[in-house]
Short mmCIF file of C-alpha atoms in Angstrom, two decimals:
data_model
loop_
_atom_site.label_atom_id
_atom_site.label_comp_id
_atom_site.label_asym_id
_atom_site.label_seq_id
_atom_site.Cartn_x
_atom_site.Cartn_y
_atom_site.Cartn_z
CA MET A 1 68.18 -40.84 10.40
CA LYS A 2 70.59 -38.17 11.50
CA LYS A 3 68.31 -37.10 14.33
CA ARG A 4 68.00 -40.59 15.74
CA LEU A 5 71.75 -41.08 15.70
CA GLY A 6 72.09 -37.88 17.67
CA LEU A 7 69.47 -39.01 20.16
CA GLY A 8 71.17 -42.37 20.51
CA PHE A 9 74.43 -40.67 21.38
CA ALA A 10 72.68 -38.43 23.87
CA CYS A 11 70.93 -41.37 25.51
CA ALA A 12 74.19 -43.27 25.70
CA ILE A 13 75.53 -40.43 27.86
CA LEU A 14 72.46 -40.48 30.04
CA ALA A 15 71.79 -44.16 30.48
CA THR A 16 74.93 -46.23 29.99
CA THR A 17 75.29 -48.58 32.94
CA THR A 18 78.71 -50.13 33.22
CA ALA A 19 78.82 -53.55 34.76
CA CYS A 20 80.90 -56.66 34.88
CA GLY A 21 80.93 -60.34 35.63
CA ASN A 22 80.83 -63.59 33.78
CA GLY A 23 77.75 -62.60 31.80
CA ASN A 24 75.94 -65.90 32.24
CA GLU A 25 73.50 -65.33 35.07
CA THR A 26 70.29 -63.36 35.54
CA THR A 27 70.36 -62.79 39.26
CA ALA A 28 68.84 -59.39 40.01
CA SER A 29 65.89 -61.05 41.77
CA LYS A 30 67.64 -64.16 43.05
CA GLU A 31 68.31 -64.18 46.78
CA GLN A 32 71.99 -64.68 47.56
CA PRO A 33 73.58 -66.31 50.62
CA ASN A 34 75.37 -63.86 52.90
CA SER A 35 78.02 -66.32 54.03
CA LYS A 36 80.08 -69.00 52.35
CA GLU A 37 82.94 -71.03 53.81
CA GLY A 38 83.31 -68.57 56.66
CA LYS A 39 83.26 -65.54 54.35
CA LYS A 40 80.69 -62.81 54.15
CA VAL A 41 79.29 -62.77 50.62
CA VAL A 42 78.46 -59.42 49.00
CA THR A 43 76.61 -59.67 45.71
CA LEU A 44 76.89 -56.98 43.07
CA SER A 45 74.23 -56.95 40.34
CA LEU A 46 75.11 -55.11 37.13
CA LYS A 47 73.41 -54.84 33.80
CA GLU A 48 76.33 -55.65 31.50
CA PRO A 49 79.92 -56.91 31.92
CA ASN A 50 82.78 -54.46 32.36
CA PRO A 51 86.40 -55.20 33.37
CA TYR A 52 86.59 -52.23 35.76
CA TYR A 53 84.42 -53.80 38.47
CA GLU A 54 85.89 -57.22 37.81
CA ALA A 55 89.41 -55.94 38.48
CA ALA A 56 88.24 -53.99 41.55
CA ALA A 57 86.45 -57.02 43.01
CA LYS A 58 89.51 -59.21 42.50
CA LYS A 59 91.74 -56.71 44.33
CA PHE A 60 89.17 -56.27 47.08
CA ASN A 61 88.81 -60.02 47.68
CA GLU A 62 92.59 -60.29 47.98
CA LYS A 63 92.75 -57.43 50.48
CA TYR A 64 89.74 -58.63 52.50
CA PRO A 65 89.91 -62.45 52.52
CA ASP A 66 86.96 -62.65 54.93
CA ILE A 67 84.66 -61.00 52.34
CA ASP A 68 83.73 -62.42 48.94
CA VAL A 69 82.35 -59.92 46.41
CA GLN A 70 80.47 -61.86 43.77
CA ILE A 71 79.60 -60.04 40.55
CA LYS A 72 76.57 -61.12 38.56
CA SER A 73 75.78 -59.75 35.12
CA PHE A 74 72.18 -59.45 33.99
CA LYS A 75 73.14 -59.59 30.33
CA GLN A 76 72.91 -63.03 28.75
CA PRO A 77 75.75 -64.33 26.51
CA SER A 78 73.29 -64.60 23.61
CA GLU A 79 72.32 -60.91 23.88
CA LYS A 80 74.17 -58.08 22.15
CA HIS A 81 72.86 -55.73 24.82
CA ALA A 82 70.92 -56.36 27.99
CA ASP A 83 67.16 -55.81 27.84
CA ASN A 84 66.87 -52.51 29.72
CA GLU A 85 63.12 -52.74 30.38
CA LYS A 86 63.51 -56.27 31.70
CA TYR A 87 66.42 -55.20 33.90
CA ILE A 88 64.36 -52.39 35.42
CA LYS A 89 61.36 -54.63 36.02
CA THR A 90 63.45 -57.44 37.53
CA THR A 91 65.37 -55.05 39.77
CA ASN A 92 62.15 -53.35 40.93
CA THR A 93 60.67 -56.70 41.90
CA ALA A 94 63.82 -57.72 43.76
CA LEU A 95 64.08 -54.47 45.72
CA LEU A 96 60.41 -54.44 46.72
CA SER A 97 60.70 -58.01 47.98
CA GLY A 98 63.92 -57.29 49.87
CA LYS A 99 65.76 -59.87 47.82
CA GLY A 100 68.37 -59.58 45.11
CA ALA A 101 71.88 -58.18 45.25
CA ASP A 102 73.45 -56.22 48.08
CA ILE A 103 74.92 -53.64 45.69
CA ILE A 104 73.02 -52.63 42.57
CA ALA A 105 73.88 -50.68 39.44
CA VAL A 106 71.12 -48.07 39.30
CA ASN A 107 71.76 -46.09 36.11
CA GLY A 108 68.50 -45.79 34.21
CA LEU A 109 66.52 -46.88 37.27
CA PRO A 110 64.04 -44.69 39.24
CA VAL A 111 66.45 -43.89 42.07
CA SER A 112 64.28 -41.16 43.62
CA LYS A 113 61.38 -43.60 43.79
CA TYR A 114 63.58 -46.14 45.58
CA VAL A 115 64.79 -43.46 47.99
CA ASN A 116 61.23 -42.37 48.82
CA GLN A 117 60.32 -46.01 49.46
CA LYS A 118 63.40 -46.37 51.71
CA LEU A 119 64.81 -49.18 49.57
CA LEU A 120 68.32 -47.74 49.31
CA LEU A 121 70.88 -47.07 52.04
CA ASN A 122 71.93 -43.51 52.86
CA MET A 123 75.73 -43.72 52.76
CA SER A 124 76.45 -40.18 54.02
CA ASP A 125 77.27 -41.20 57.61
CA MET A 126 79.35 -44.16 56.46
CA LEU A 127 81.42 -41.88 54.23
CA ASP A 128 81.86 -39.29 57.00
CA GLN A 129 82.96 -41.90 59.56
CA ASP A 130 85.16 -44.08 57.35
CA LYS A 131 88.81 -43.37 58.18
CA THR A 132 90.05 -45.35 55.17
CA VAL A 133 88.68 -42.66 52.84
CA ASN A 134 90.59 -39.38 52.57
CA LYS A 135 87.66 -36.98 52.30
CA SER A 136 89.92 -33.98 51.62
CA ASN A 137 91.13 -35.72 48.45
CA LEU A 138 87.63 -36.53 47.17
CA GLN A 139 85.84 -34.53 44.50
CA MET A 140 83.16 -33.73 47.06
CA ASN A 141 81.61 -31.21 44.66
CA VAL A 142 80.55 -34.21 42.58
CA LEU A 143 79.32 -36.39 45.46
CA ASP A 144 77.47 -33.46 47.05
CA ALA A 145 75.78 -32.70 43.73
CA MET A 146 74.59 -36.31 43.53
CA LYS A 147 72.83 -36.19 46.90
CA LEU A 148 69.07 -36.62 47.02
CA ASN A 149 66.95 -35.37 49.93
CA GLY A 150 70.23 -34.45 51.61
CA GLY A 151 71.52 -38.02 51.56
CA LEU A 152 74.12 -39.86 49.48
CA TYR A 153 72.27 -42.87 48.07
CA THR A 154 74.44 -43.55 45.03
CA ILE A 155 78.17 -43.38 44.38
CA THR A 156 79.91 -43.24 41.04
CA PRO A 157 83.51 -44.42 40.56
CA SER A 158 84.05 -41.77 37.89
CA PHE A 159 82.27 -38.93 36.12
CA ILE A 160 82.04 -37.01 32.85
CA LEU A 161 81.99 -33.25 32.32
CA VAL A 162 79.71 -31.53 29.82
CA GLY A 163 80.65 -27.95 29.05
CA LEU A 164 80.26 -25.20 26.49
CA VAL A 165 83.15 -24.25 24.23
CA GLY A 166 83.26 -21.10 22.11
CA ASP A 167 85.55 -19.93 19.32
CA GLY A 168 87.99 -17.80 21.29
CA ASP A 169 89.29 -15.92 18.24
CA VAL A 170 85.78 -14.73 17.32
CA LEU A 171 84.87 -13.89 20.92
CA GLU A 172 88.01 -11.81 21.40
CA LYS A 173 87.59 -9.85 18.16
CA ALA A 174 83.83 -9.33 18.36
CA ASN A 175 82.31 -6.32 20.02
CA VAL A 176 80.07 -8.41 22.24
CA LYS A 177 80.07 -8.30 26.03
CA PHE A 178 78.85 -11.23 28.10
CA ASP A 179 79.28 -12.86 31.48
CA ASP A 180 79.06 -16.65 31.30
CA LYS A 181 79.06 -16.86 35.11
CA SER A 182 75.51 -15.55 35.21
CA TRP A 183 74.00 -15.89 31.75
CA ASN A 184 70.75 -17.70 31.09
CA TRP A 185 69.65 -19.16 27.75
CA LYS A 186 68.06 -15.92 26.54
CA GLN A 187 71.25 -13.96 27.22
CA PHE A 188 73.31 -16.70 25.56
CA GLU A 189 71.02 -16.51 22.53
CA GLU A 190 71.48 -12.73 22.30
CA VAL A 191 75.26 -13.20 22.22
CA GLY A 192 74.92 -15.86 19.55
CA ARG A 193 72.70 -13.70 17.37
CA LYS A 194 75.14 -10.78 17.46
CA LEU A 195 78.09 -13.03 16.64
CA VAL A 196 76.28 -14.69 13.72
CA GLN A 197 75.38 -11.27 12.31
CA GLN A 198 78.99 -10.12 12.61
CA THR A 199 80.36 -13.07 10.65
CA ALA A 200 80.56 -13.03 6.89
CA SER A 201 77.62 -14.01 4.73
CA GLY A 202 77.25 -16.91 2.31
CA LYS A 203 79.43 -19.96 2.77
CA ASP A 204 81.55 -18.19 5.42
CA ARG A 205 78.56 -17.45 7.66
CA ARG A 206 78.97 -19.15 11.03
CA ASN A 207 76.24 -21.25 12.62
CA PHE A 208 75.31 -20.60 16.26
CA LEU A 209 75.37 -24.16 17.65
CA GLY A 210 76.05 -26.47 14.72
CA GLY A 211 73.82 -28.38 12.32
CA ASN A 212 71.59 -30.08 14.89
CA PRO A 213 67.81 -30.60 14.80
CA PRO A 214 65.79 -28.40 17.18
CA GLU A 215 64.78 -31.43 19.28
CA LEU A 216 68.42 -31.91 20.34
CA ILE A 217 68.94 -28.24 21.17
CA LEU A 218 65.79 -28.39 23.30
CA GLN A 219 67.22 -31.39 25.12
CA GLU A 220 70.43 -29.47 25.88
CA MET A 221 68.35 -26.68 27.39
CA VAL A 222 66.29 -29.14 29.43
CA TRP A 223 69.39 -30.93 30.73
CA ASN A 224 70.85 -27.65 31.98
CA SER A 225 67.53 -26.81 33.70
CA TYR A 226 66.38 -30.30 34.64
CA GLY A 227 66.09 -29.60 38.36
CA GLU A 228 63.69 -26.76 37.63
CA LEU A 229 61.51 -28.89 35.32
CA VAL A 230 61.54 -32.20 37.20
CA ASP A 231 61.44 -32.47 40.99
CA ARG A 232 63.53 -35.62 41.46
CA ALA A 233 62.80 -36.00 45.16
CA ASN A 234 59.00 -35.83 44.78
CA ARG A 235 58.90 -37.20 41.21
CA LYS A 236 56.83 -34.32 39.87
CA ALA A 237 57.07 -32.70 36.43
CA LYS A 238 56.67 -29.00 35.58
CA PHE A 239 56.57 -29.06 31.79
CA ASP A 240 53.24 -27.24 31.66
CA SER A 241 54.97 -24.12 33.00
CA PRO A 242 55.76 -20.90 31.06
CA ALA A 243 59.46 -21.71 31.53
CA PHE A 244 59.15 -24.75 29.27
CA THR A 245 56.85 -23.23 26.65
CA ASP A 246 59.29 -20.31 26.46
CA MET A 247 62.06 -22.83 25.76
CA LEU A 248 60.07 -24.34 22.91
CA ARG A 249 59.41 -20.97 21.31
CA GLN A 250 62.97 -19.79 21.83
CA VAL A 251 64.43 -22.82 20.03
CA LYS A 252 61.96 -22.58 17.15
CA LYS A 253 62.71 -18.88 16.62
CA LEU A 254 66.43 -19.64 16.31
CA TYR A 255 65.67 -21.86 13.33
CA ASP A 256 62.98 -19.57 11.90
CA ASP A 257 65.45 -16.65 11.96
CA LYS A 258 68.18 -18.79 10.33
CA ILE A 259 70.48 -18.34 13.33
CA MET A 260 70.58 -22.11 13.39
CA THR A 261 69.92 -24.83 10.86
CA ALA A 262 69.29 -28.55 11.13
CA GLU A 263 71.04 -29.13 7.81
CA PRO A 264 74.79 -29.44 7.19
CA THR A 265 76.33 -26.07 6.32
CA ASP A 266 79.22 -25.03 4.09
CA ASN A 267 81.01 -23.81 7.19
CA GLU A 268 80.98 -26.76 9.59
CA LYS A 269 82.53 -24.81 12.47
CA PRO A 270 79.81 -23.45 14.76
CA LEU A 271 80.49 -20.50 17.05
CA PHE A 272 79.71 -22.61 20.12
CA HIS A 273 79.81 -26.30 20.76
CA THR A 274 78.65 -28.54 23.61
CA GLU A 275 81.67 -30.64 24.57
CA ARG A 276 81.45 -33.95 26.42
CA ILE A 277 84.78 -34.33 28.18
CA PHE A 278 85.27 -37.98 29.12
CA THR A 279 88.91 -37.83 30.26
CA PRO A 280 91.51 -35.19 31.22
CA ALA A 281 93.17 -35.66 27.81
CA GLN A 282 89.88 -34.94 26.07
CA PHE A 283 89.91 -31.47 27.60
CA ILE A 284 92.47 -30.80 24.85
CA LYS A 285 91.56 -33.30 22.14
CA GLY A 286 87.91 -32.26 21.98
CA PRO A 287 87.91 -28.43 22.03
CA TYR A 288 91.27 -27.96 20.25
CA SER A 289 90.29 -30.20 17.36
CA LYS A 290 87.40 -27.78 16.64
CA PHE A 291 88.96 -24.40 17.46
CA SER A 292 92.57 -23.21 17.42
CA ASN A 293 91.75 -21.03 20.43
CA PRO A 294 88.81 -22.64 22.27
CA LYS A 295 87.20 -20.78 25.14
CA LEU A 296 85.75 -22.96 27.89
CA LEU A 297 82.54 -21.39 29.18
CA GLN A 298 79.93 -22.02 31.81
CA ASN A 299 76.68 -23.53 30.57
CA PRO A 300 73.65 -21.22 30.37
CA HIS A 301 71.47 -21.86 33.39
CA PRO A 302 68.26 -20.71 35.07
CA GLU A 303 68.39 -17.35 36.81
CA GLY A 304 69.44 -17.58 40.43
CA LYS A 305 71.27 -20.88 39.86
CA THR A 306 74.96 -21.62 39.48
CA GLY A 307 76.35 -22.52 36.09
CA GLY A 308 79.64 -24.29 35.73
CA ILE A 309 80.13 -27.48 33.82
CA ARG A 310 77.46 -30.15 33.99
CA ILE A 311 78.28 -33.46 35.69
CA ALA A 312 77.23 -36.73 34.08
CA THR A 313 77.88 -40.32 35.11
CA SER A 314 78.04 -43.60 33.25
CA SER A 315 77.76 -45.85 36.30
CA GLU A 316 76.30 -45.45 39.78
CA LEU A 317 76.03 -48.01 42.56
CA ALA A 318 73.66 -48.18 45.52
CA ILE A 319 73.41 -50.46 48.55
CA GLN A 320 70.09 -52.18 49.20
CA ALA A 321 68.60 -50.98 52.50
CA LYS A 322 67.59 -54.52 53.51
CA SER A 323 70.99 -56.05 52.81
CA GLU A 324 72.27 -58.25 55.63
CA VAL A 325 75.86 -57.29 54.84
CA LYS A 326 75.63 -53.50 54.71
CA GLU A 327 79.01 -52.92 56.42
CA GLU A 328 80.79 -55.31 54.06
CA ALA A 329 79.03 -53.77 51.06
CA TRP A 330 80.14 -50.32 52.20
CA LYS A 331 83.75 -51.54 52.51
CA PHE A 332 83.66 -52.36 48.82
CA MET A 333 82.13 -48.98 47.96
CA ALA A 334 84.86 -47.25 49.98
CA PHE A 335 87.48 -49.41 48.25
CA LEU A 336 86.25 -48.06 44.90
CA LEU A 337 87.26 -44.60 46.17
CA SER A 338 90.82 -45.69 47.03
CA GLU A 339 93.80 -44.54 44.99
CA GLU A 340 94.56 -48.17 44.19
CA VAL A 341 91.27 -48.55 42.31
CA GLN A 342 90.90 -44.97 41.11
CA SER A 343 94.24 -45.26 39.32
CA THR A 344 93.33 -48.43 37.43
CA PRO A 345 93.54 -48.23 33.62
CA TYR A 346 90.10 -49.84 33.37
CA ARG A 347 88.37 -46.76 34.81
CA ASP A 348 86.76 -44.41 32.31
CA GLY A 349 86.13 -40.75 32.98
CA PHE A 350 87.48 -38.41 35.63
CA SER A 351 88.56 -39.83 38.95
CA LEU A 352 86.74 -39.16 42.22
CA LEU A 353 90.18 -38.34 43.64
CA LYS A 354 91.60 -34.86 43.12
CA SER A 355 95.18 -36.20 43.23
CA VAL A 356 94.59 -38.57 40.30
CA ASN A 357 93.02 -35.84 38.17
CA GLU A 358 95.70 -33.31 39.08
CA LYS A 359 98.50 -35.74 38.20
CA LYS A 360 97.08 -36.38 34.73
CA LEU A 361 96.41 -32.70 34.08
CA ASP A 362 99.93 -31.76 35.25
CA GLU A 363 101.40 -34.35 32.86
CA LEU A 364 99.32 -32.89 30.01
CA GLN A 365 100.41 -29.39 30.92
CA LYS A 366 104.10 -30.39 30.72
CA GLN A 367 103.52 -32.01 27.31
CA THR A 368 101.82 -28.95 25.87
CA LYS A 369 104.45 -26.63 27.31
CA GLY A 370 107.17 -28.55 25.52
CA GLY A 371 105.19 -28.57 22.29
CA ALA A 372 104.96 -32.35 22.37
CA TYR A 373 101.21 -32.71 22.52
CA LYS A 374 99.88 -33.69 19.13
CA LEU A 375 96.25 -33.80 18.06
CA GLU A 376 94.91 -36.59 15.86
CA ASP A 377 95.45 -34.47 12.74
CA GLY A 378 99.13 -34.09 13.63
CA LYS A 379 98.88 -30.48 14.72
CA THR A 380 100.31 -29.29 18.03
CA ALA A 381 97.78 -28.00 20.55
CA LYS A 382 98.75 -24.61 21.96
CA VAL A 383 97.24 -24.67 25.44
CA SER A 384 98.06 -21.79 27.76
CA GLU A 385 98.61 -22.07 31.51
CA ALA A 386 95.53 -19.90 31.92
CA ASP A 387 93.47 -22.50 30.03
CA PHE A 388 94.66 -25.24 32.39
CA THR A 389 93.96 -23.07 35.43
CA ARG A 390 90.44 -22.31 34.17
CA PHE A 391 89.72 -25.97 33.45
CA LYS A 392 90.93 -27.06 36.90
CA GLN A 393 88.67 -24.45 38.49
CA PHE A 394 85.71 -25.75 36.49
CA LEU A 395 86.56 -29.35 37.40
CA ASN A 396 86.69 -28.63 41.13
CA SER A 397 83.60 -26.40 41.20
CA ALA A 398 81.22 -28.34 38.93
CA ASP A 399 77.98 -28.74 40.88
CA ARG A 400 75.19 -29.15 38.32
CA TYR A 401 74.25 -32.81 38.28
CA ALA A 402 70.99 -33.77 36.62
CA ASP A 403 70.01 -37.41 36.81
CA VAL A 404 68.05 -37.07 33.58
CA ASP A 405 65.60 -39.93 33.18
CA VAL A 406 65.94 -41.61 29.79
CA LYS A 407 62.18 -42.07 29.42
CA VAL A 408 61.51 -38.41 30.19
CA ASN A 409 64.23 -37.48 27.74
CA ASN A 410 62.64 -39.58 24.99
CA ILE A 411 59.16 -38.17 25.67
CA ILE A 412 60.48 -34.63 25.23
CA TYR A 413 62.27 -35.49 22.00
CA GLU A 414 59.39 -37.35 20.40
CA GLU A 415 56.57 -34.98 21.38
CA SER A 416 58.42 -31.74 20.63
CA GLU A 417 58.70 -32.70 16.95
CA ALA A 418 55.02 -31.81 16.51
CA PHE A 419 55.70 -28.23 17.65
CA PHE A 420 58.82 -27.70 15.56
CA SER A 421 57.01 -29.00 12.46
CA GLY A 422 54.10 -26.63 13.09
CA GLN A 423 51.51 -29.35 13.80
CA LYS A 424 50.80 -28.34 17.41
CA SER A 425 51.13 -25.24 19.58
CA ALA A 426 53.72 -24.90 22.34
CA GLU A 427 50.99 -25.21 24.97
CA GLU A 428 49.55 -28.37 23.40
CA VAL A 429 52.95 -30.04 23.25
CA ALA A 430 53.87 -28.92 26.78
CA LYS A 431 50.60 -30.34 28.14
CA LEU A 432 51.16 -33.62 26.33
CA ILE A 433 54.72 -33.91 27.66
CA GLN A 434 53.50 -33.01 31.15
CA ASN A 435 50.76 -35.67 31.08
CA LYS A 436 53.00 -38.43 29.71
CA THR A 437 55.83 -37.58 32.08
CA THR A 438 53.50 -37.43 35.09
CA THR A 439 52.00 -40.81 34.20
CA TYR A 440 55.47 -42.33 33.92
CA LEU A 441 56.76 -40.77 37.17
CA ASN A 442 53.72 -42.05 39.07
CA GLU A 443 54.01 -45.64 37.83
#
């Protein structure tokens, strides 16, 4: 049960699609009029309601009275959650027929397939030429990382950071040298092994990465190397490669050697922890609730690649290539990047505007300097200026975005269990994952 809860949380990070609207229409495949009472109508199809887009559309319609953005939610009032498979199927049908909404929420959808079929609009030129958008204030490291085939086909109003945090006190005292700017997973493992061996035995022995099942650790490794295992642009998998079988064996050996355990331990504080940072405030609340002196580190990554913090999104929008109101649809997309919308309290995650992020981080820095920042347990977080400087550098240089497909993610989790339980060899499992993933990507 514990494993499935972990997977559910992981998938929520990967596949959550924020949306909004009145929640009473299924309109992904319904053709919409592009004019009404002298106004250009722009339809926005989203999977589930969310007040962020609702508030943005209301402000946009007030600012541009000649354009009417109409939001339609796929989720039915009787449903607790929208049927994801049905949403994908309905949206596929609509896009292939050239019907449906002008702007579409595409999280969990085969974006690369749509791009190859020329169903989505490349917004790169529109962004470059739009004088209403201050490009120098944009987190272009995020938008550039999201590009596919050199083009910007999706835009997110906000993003999440996924980084590695280590116990700074242990790292400073231990006689272990490492360079997180260049380390791969094998080098990271070597550091972890030395640190575990240097900690006390028995109940005080520290775990490497926490009490997680091997399937979840494998997923973390895959997410940080996704571009090397799945060619998004050409929709080809490479799980039958030595790189992946090495991953399988590496994870299993960590558990075989007792460097890691899937069971709860007496000492619940691991030496390293993967931190999902949803907001600027969580840069403190997350790491400092686990370690008194957390050390923010770059994620292990394939050799020859950059590390940094991984970028994740909870909502991405695309414009349909056959839309008759492309310019009006782009105006709304550009409006989502304005300070007026980026500063709204409804927006989750980090802003796409540097100024908004910097303002919030500066406010946090003042609070911690005055000793006023309290954690949930009542303790005061002691955050140094160097910690803030390092985090800001990571925020502005993050460039590893992996649009991890939920189905591929689930295939890896489910099939790898047979290897970790000793039922199948690494090669057998890798071949099975490769075949299932290839079949899915070619559908």
